[in-house]
mmCIF file of C-alpha atoms in Angstrom:
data_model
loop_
_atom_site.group_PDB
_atom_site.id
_atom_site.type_symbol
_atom_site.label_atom_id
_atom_site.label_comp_id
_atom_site.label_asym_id
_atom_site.label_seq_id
_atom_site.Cartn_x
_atom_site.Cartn_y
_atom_site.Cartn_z
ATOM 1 C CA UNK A 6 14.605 -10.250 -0.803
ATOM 2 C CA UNK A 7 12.946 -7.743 -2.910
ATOM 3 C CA UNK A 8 14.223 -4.363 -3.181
ATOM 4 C CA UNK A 9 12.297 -1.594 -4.231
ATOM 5 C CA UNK A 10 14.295 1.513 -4.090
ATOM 6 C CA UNK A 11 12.498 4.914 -4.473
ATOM 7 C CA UNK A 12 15.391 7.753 -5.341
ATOM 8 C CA UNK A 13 14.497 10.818 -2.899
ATOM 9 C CA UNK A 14 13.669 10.129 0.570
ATOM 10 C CA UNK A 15 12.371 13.772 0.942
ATOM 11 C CA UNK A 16 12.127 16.434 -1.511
ATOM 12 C CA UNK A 17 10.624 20.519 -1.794
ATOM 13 C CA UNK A 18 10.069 21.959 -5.091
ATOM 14 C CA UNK A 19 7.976 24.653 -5.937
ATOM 15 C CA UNK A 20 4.921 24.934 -7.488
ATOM 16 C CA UNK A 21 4.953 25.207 -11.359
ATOM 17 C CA UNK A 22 8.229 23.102 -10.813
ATOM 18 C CA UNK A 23 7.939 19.941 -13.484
ATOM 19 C CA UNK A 24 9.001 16.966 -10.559
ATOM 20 C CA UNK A 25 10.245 13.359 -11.305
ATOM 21 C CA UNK A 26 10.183 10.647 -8.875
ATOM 22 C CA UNK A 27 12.420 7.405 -9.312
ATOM 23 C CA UNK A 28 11.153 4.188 -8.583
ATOM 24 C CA UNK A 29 13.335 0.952 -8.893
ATOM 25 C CA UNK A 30 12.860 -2.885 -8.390
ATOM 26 C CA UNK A 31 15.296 -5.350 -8.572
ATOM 27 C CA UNK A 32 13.077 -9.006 -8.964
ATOM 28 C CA UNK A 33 11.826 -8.459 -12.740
ATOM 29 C CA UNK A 34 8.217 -7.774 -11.543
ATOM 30 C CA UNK A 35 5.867 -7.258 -14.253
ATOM 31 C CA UNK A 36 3.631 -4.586 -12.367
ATOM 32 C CA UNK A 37 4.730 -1.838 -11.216
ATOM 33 C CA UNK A 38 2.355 0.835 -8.961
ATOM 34 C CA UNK A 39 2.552 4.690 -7.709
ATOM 35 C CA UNK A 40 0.447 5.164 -4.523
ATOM 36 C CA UNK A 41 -0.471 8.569 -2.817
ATOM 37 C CA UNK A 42 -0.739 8.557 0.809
ATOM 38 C CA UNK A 43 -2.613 11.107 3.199
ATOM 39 C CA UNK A 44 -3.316 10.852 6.621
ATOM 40 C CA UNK A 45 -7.028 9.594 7.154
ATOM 41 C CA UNK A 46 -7.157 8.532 3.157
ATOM 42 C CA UNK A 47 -5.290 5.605 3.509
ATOM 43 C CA UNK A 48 -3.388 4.613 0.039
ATOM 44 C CA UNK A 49 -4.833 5.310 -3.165
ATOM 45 C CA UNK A 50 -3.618 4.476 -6.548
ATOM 46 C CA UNK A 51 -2.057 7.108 -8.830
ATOM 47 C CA UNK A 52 -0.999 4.689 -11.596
ATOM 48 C CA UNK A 53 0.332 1.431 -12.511
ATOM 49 C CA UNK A 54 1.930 -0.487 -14.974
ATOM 50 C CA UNK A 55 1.623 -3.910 -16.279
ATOM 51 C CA UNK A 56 4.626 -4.148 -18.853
ATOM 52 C CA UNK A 57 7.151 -1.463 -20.499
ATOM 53 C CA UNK A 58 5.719 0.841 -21.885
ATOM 54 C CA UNK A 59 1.920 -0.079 -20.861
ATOM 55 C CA UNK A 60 0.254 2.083 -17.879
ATOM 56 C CA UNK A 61 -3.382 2.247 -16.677
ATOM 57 C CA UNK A 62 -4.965 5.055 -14.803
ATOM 58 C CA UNK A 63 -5.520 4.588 -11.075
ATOM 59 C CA UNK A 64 -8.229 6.172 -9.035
ATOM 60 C CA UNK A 65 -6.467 9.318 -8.441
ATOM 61 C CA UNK A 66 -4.184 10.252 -11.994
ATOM 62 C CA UNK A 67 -5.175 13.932 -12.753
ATOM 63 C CA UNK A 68 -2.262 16.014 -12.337
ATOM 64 C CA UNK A 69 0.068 13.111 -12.332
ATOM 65 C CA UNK A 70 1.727 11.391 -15.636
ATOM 66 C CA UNK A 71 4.122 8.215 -15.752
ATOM 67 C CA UNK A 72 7.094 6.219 -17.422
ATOM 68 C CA UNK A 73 8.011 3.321 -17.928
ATOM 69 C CA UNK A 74 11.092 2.440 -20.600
ATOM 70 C CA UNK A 75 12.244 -0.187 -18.797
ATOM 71 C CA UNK A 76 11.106 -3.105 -16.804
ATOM 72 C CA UNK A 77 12.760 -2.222 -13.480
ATOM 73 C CA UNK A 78 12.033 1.418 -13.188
ATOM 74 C CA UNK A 79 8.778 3.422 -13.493
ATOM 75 C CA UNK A 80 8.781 7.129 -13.159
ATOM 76 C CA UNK A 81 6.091 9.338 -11.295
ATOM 77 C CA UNK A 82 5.752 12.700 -13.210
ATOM 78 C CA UNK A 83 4.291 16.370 -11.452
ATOM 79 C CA UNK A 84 4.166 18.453 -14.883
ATOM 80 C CA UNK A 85 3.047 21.019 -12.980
ATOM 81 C CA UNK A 86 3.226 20.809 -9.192
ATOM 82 C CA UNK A 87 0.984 22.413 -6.960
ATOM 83 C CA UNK A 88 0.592 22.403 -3.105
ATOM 84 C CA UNK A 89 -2.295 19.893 -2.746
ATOM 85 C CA UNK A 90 0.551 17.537 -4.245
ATOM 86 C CA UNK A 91 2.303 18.160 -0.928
ATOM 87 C CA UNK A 92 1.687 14.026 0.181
ATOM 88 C CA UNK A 93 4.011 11.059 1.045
ATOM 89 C CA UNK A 94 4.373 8.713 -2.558
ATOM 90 C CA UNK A 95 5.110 5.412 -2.167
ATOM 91 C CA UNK A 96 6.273 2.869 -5.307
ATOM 92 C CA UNK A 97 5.422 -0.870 -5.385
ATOM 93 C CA UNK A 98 5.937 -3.808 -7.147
ATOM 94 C CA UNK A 99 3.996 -7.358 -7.869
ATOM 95 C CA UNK A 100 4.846 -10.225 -10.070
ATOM 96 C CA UNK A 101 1.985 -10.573 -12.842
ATOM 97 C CA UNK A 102 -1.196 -12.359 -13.061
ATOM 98 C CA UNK A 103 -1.916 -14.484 -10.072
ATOM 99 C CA UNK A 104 0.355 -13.430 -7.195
ATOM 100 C CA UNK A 105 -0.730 -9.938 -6.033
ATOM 101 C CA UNK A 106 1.065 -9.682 -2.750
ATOM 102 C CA UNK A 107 2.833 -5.805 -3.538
ATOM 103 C CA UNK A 108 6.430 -4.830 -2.454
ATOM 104 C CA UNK A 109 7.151 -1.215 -1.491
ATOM 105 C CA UNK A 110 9.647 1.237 -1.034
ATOM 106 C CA UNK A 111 10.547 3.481 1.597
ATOM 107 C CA UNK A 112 8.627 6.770 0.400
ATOM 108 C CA UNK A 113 9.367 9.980 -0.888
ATOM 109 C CA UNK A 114 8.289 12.629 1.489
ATOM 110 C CA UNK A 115 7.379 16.088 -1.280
ATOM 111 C CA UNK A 116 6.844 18.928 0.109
ATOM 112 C CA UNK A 117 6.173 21.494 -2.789
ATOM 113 C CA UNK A 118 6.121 25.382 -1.500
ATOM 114 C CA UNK B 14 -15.861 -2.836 -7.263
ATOM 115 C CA UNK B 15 -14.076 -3.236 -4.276
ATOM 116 C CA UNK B 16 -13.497 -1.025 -0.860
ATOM 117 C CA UNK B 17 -12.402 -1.648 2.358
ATOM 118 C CA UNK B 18 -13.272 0.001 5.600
ATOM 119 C CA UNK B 19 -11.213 -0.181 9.018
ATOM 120 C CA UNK B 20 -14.010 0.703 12.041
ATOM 121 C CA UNK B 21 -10.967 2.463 14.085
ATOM 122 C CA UNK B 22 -8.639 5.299 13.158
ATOM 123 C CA UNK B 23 -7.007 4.800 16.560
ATOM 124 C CA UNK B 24 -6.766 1.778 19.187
ATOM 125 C CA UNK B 25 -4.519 2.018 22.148
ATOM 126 C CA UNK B 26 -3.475 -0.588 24.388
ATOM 127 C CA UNK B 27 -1.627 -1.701 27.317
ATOM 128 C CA UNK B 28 1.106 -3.654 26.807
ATOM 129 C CA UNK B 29 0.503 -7.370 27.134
ATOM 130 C CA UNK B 30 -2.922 -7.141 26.345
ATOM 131 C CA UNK B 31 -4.971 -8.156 23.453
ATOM 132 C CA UNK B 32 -4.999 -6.139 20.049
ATOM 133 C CA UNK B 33 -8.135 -6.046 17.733
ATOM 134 C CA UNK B 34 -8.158 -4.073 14.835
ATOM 135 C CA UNK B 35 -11.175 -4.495 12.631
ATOM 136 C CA UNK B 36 -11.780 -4.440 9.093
ATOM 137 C CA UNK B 37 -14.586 -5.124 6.733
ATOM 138 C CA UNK B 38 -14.384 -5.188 3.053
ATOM 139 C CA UNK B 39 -16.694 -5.175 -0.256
ATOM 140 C CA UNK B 40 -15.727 -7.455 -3.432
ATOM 141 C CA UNK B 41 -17.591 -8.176 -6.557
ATOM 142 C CA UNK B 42 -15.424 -11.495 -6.946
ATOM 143 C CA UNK B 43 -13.100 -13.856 -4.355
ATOM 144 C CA UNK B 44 -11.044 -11.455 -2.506
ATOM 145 C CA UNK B 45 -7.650 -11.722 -1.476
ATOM 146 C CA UNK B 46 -6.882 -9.699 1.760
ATOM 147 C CA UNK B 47 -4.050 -8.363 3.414
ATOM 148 C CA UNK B 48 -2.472 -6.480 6.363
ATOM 149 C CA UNK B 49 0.400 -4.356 6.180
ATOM 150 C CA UNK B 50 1.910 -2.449 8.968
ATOM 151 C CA UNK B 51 3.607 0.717 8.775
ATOM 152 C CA UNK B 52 6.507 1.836 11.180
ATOM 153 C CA UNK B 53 7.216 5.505 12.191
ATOM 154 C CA UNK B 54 9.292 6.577 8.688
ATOM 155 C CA UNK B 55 9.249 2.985 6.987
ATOM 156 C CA UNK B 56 7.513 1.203 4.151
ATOM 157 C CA UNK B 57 5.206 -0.912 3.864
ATOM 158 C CA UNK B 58 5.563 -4.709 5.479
ATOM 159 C CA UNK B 59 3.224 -7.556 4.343
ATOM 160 C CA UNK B 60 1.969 -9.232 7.824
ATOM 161 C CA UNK B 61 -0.042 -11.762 6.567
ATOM 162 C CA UNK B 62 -2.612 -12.667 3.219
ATOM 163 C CA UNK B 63 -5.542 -15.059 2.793
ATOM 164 C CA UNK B 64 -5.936 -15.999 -0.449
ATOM 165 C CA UNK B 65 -8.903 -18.435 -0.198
ATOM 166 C CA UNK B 66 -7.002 -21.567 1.258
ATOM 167 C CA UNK B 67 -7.562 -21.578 5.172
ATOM 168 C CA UNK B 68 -9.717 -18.939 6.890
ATOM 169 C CA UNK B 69 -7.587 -18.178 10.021
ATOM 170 C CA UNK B 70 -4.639 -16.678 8.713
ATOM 171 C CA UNK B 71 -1.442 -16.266 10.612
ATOM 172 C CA UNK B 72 1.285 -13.974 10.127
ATOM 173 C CA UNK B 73 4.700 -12.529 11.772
ATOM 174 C CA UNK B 74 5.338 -11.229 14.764
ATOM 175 C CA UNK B 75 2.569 -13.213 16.857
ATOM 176 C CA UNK B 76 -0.351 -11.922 14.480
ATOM 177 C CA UNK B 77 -3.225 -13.420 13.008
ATOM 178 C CA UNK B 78 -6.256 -12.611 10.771
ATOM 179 C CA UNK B 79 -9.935 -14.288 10.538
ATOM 180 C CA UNK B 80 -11.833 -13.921 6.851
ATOM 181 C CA UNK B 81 -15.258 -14.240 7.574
ATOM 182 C CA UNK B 82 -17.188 -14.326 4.376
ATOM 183 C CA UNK B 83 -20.269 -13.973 5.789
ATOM 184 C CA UNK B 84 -19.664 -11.162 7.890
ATOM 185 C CA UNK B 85 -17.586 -9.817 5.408
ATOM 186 C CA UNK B 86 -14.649 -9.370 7.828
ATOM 187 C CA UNK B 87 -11.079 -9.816 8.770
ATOM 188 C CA UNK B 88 -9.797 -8.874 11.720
ATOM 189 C CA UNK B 89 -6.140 -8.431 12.552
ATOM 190 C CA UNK B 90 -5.970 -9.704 16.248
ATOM 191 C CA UNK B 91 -2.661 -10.238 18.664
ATOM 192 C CA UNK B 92 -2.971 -12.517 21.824
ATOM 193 C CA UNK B 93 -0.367 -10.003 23.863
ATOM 194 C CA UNK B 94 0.373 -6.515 22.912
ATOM 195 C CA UNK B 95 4.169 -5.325 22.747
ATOM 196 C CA UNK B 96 5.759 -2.179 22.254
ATOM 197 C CA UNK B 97 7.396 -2.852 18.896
ATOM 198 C CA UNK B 98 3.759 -3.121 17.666
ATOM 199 C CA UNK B 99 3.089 1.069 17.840
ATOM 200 C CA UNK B 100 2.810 1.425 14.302
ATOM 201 C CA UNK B 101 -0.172 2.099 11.413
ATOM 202 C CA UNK B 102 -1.830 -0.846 9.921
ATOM 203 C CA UNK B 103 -3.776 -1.149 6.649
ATOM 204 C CA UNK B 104 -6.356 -3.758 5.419
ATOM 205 C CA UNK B 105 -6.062 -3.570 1.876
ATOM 206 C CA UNK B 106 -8.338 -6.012 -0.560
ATOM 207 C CA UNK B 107 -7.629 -7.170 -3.830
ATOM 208 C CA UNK B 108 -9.917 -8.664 -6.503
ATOM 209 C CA UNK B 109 -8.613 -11.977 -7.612
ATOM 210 C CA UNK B 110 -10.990 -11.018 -10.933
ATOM 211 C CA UNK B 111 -8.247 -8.355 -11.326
ATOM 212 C CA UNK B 112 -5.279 -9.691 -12.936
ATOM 213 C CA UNK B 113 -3.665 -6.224 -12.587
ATOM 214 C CA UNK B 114 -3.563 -6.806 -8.589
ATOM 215 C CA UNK B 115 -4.814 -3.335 -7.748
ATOM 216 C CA UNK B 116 -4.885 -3.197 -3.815
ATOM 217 C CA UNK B 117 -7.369 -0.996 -2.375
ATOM 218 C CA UNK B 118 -6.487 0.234 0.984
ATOM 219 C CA UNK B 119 -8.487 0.823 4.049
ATOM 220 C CA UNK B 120 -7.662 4.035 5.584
ATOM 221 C CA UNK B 121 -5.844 2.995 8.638
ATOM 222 C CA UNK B 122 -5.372 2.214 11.734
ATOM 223 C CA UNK B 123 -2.829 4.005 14.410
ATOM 224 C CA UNK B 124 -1.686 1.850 17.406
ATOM 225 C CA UNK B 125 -0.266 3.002 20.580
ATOM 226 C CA UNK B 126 0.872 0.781 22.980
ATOM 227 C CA UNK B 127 1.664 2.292 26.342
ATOM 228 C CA UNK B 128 4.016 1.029 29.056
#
C-alpha cells in the first residue's frame, strides 16, 4: 500500500514562528500536493509539485512557501505564521500524467497562538 | 476551470436506510470524479472514481456513484445505512486536460447515522 507519512500529528507555534511541515511518500510518486482544510471550505490546494525541485502555485499559496530536494519528501513552509494559519494540512501524493487518483496522509493539526 | 458543489453540508439517517449524498460538478474538459470519505481524526480514503469507462460506479463498503453528464451529477448513494458510515465525504473533480491531477474538492458532506 501507499504510505504517505506527514511528521507532526498536532503542533502550536506562535505567530512570527518560521514552521516546517514534513511530508513523506514511500511509492516514487511524481506529484506531490499540500492541501488546507477548513470546516465548510472543503480542501483547497496550497501547492504542488510535479518533480524535484519543480512546484506550482495552488489556489491558496500566499503566506505559504515549499520544498522539494528530493522525490519522496516535500516540505510545507509558514515563514511567518499567523493565526488565520490555525487549519488542519493534509499532504498527498499521485503518480504522474494519467493516473490522478491522490494518496493522503493523516494530517497535521497547527494550532499557532 | 473546474468546481464542484455538494447540495448538503449535513444528511442524517437511520440506520438501515438509504444514503444520498449529492454532488454536481463544472469541467471545461472530461472529468474524472471521485469520493473520499473522511473518519473522525483520519485521512483521506478513496471510495470509488469514474474515469469515463462505465457510468455507475461502484466502490467499497456497499457504495456506489452515478456520473450523469447531462445533469452534470454524481451522486454517492448506499442501499442500507450502517453506523461505520458516520463520517465526512468529499466529491472532488479532476480535469483529465490537467496532467498535474489537481483535485478540486467540494466542501463536504457530514453524515450521522443514528441507532
Amino acid at each position: 500500500d501507499v504510505k504517505v507519512t506527514q511528521s507532526s500529528r498536532y503542533l502550536v507555534k506562535r505567530t512570527g514562528e518560521k514552521v516546517f511541515l514534513e511530508c513523506v511518500q514511500d511509492m516514487d510518486h511524481e506529484n506531490m500536493f499540500w492541501y488546507r482544510q477548513d470546516p465548510g471550505l472543503g480542501l483547497r490546494l496550497i501547492y504542488f509539485s510535479y518533480d524535484v525541485k519543480m512546484k506550482e502555485k495552488g489556489d491558496i499559496p500566499e503566506g505559504y512557501s515549499v520544498s522539494r530536494e528530493k522525490k519522496e519528501r516535500f516540505s510545507l513552509i509558514l515563514e511567518s505564521a499567523s493565526t488565520n494559519q490555525t487549519s488542519m494540512y493534509l499532504c498527498a501524493s499521485s503518480i504522474g500524467q494519467g493516473t490522478i487518483e491522490a494518496f493522503f496522509g493523516q494530517g497535521t493539526r497547527l494550532t499557532v497562538v | 476551470a473546474q468546481s464542484v458543489t455538494q447540495l448538503d453540508s449535513h444528511v442524517s439517517v437511520s440506520e438501515g436506510t438509504p444514503v444520498l449524498l449529492r454532488c454536481n460538478y463544472s469541467s471545461s474538459y472530461s472529468p474524472s470524479l471521485f469520493w473520499y470519505v473522511q473518519h473522525p481524526n483520519k485521512g483521506l480514503q478513496l471510495l470509488l472514481k469514474y474515469t469515463s469507462a462505465a457510468t455507475l460506479v461502484k466502490g467499497i463498503n456497499g457504495f456506489e456513484a452515478e456520473f450523469k453528464k447531462s445533469e452534470t451529477s454524481f451522486h454517492l448513494t448506499k442501499p442500507s445505512a450502517h453506523m461505520s458510515d458516520a463520517a465526512e465525504y468529499f466529491c472532488v473533480v479532476s480535469d483529465l486536460g490537467d496532467s498535474w491531477g489537481k483535485l478540486q474538492f467540494g466542501a463536504g458532506t457530514q453524515v450521522v447515522v443514528t441507532p
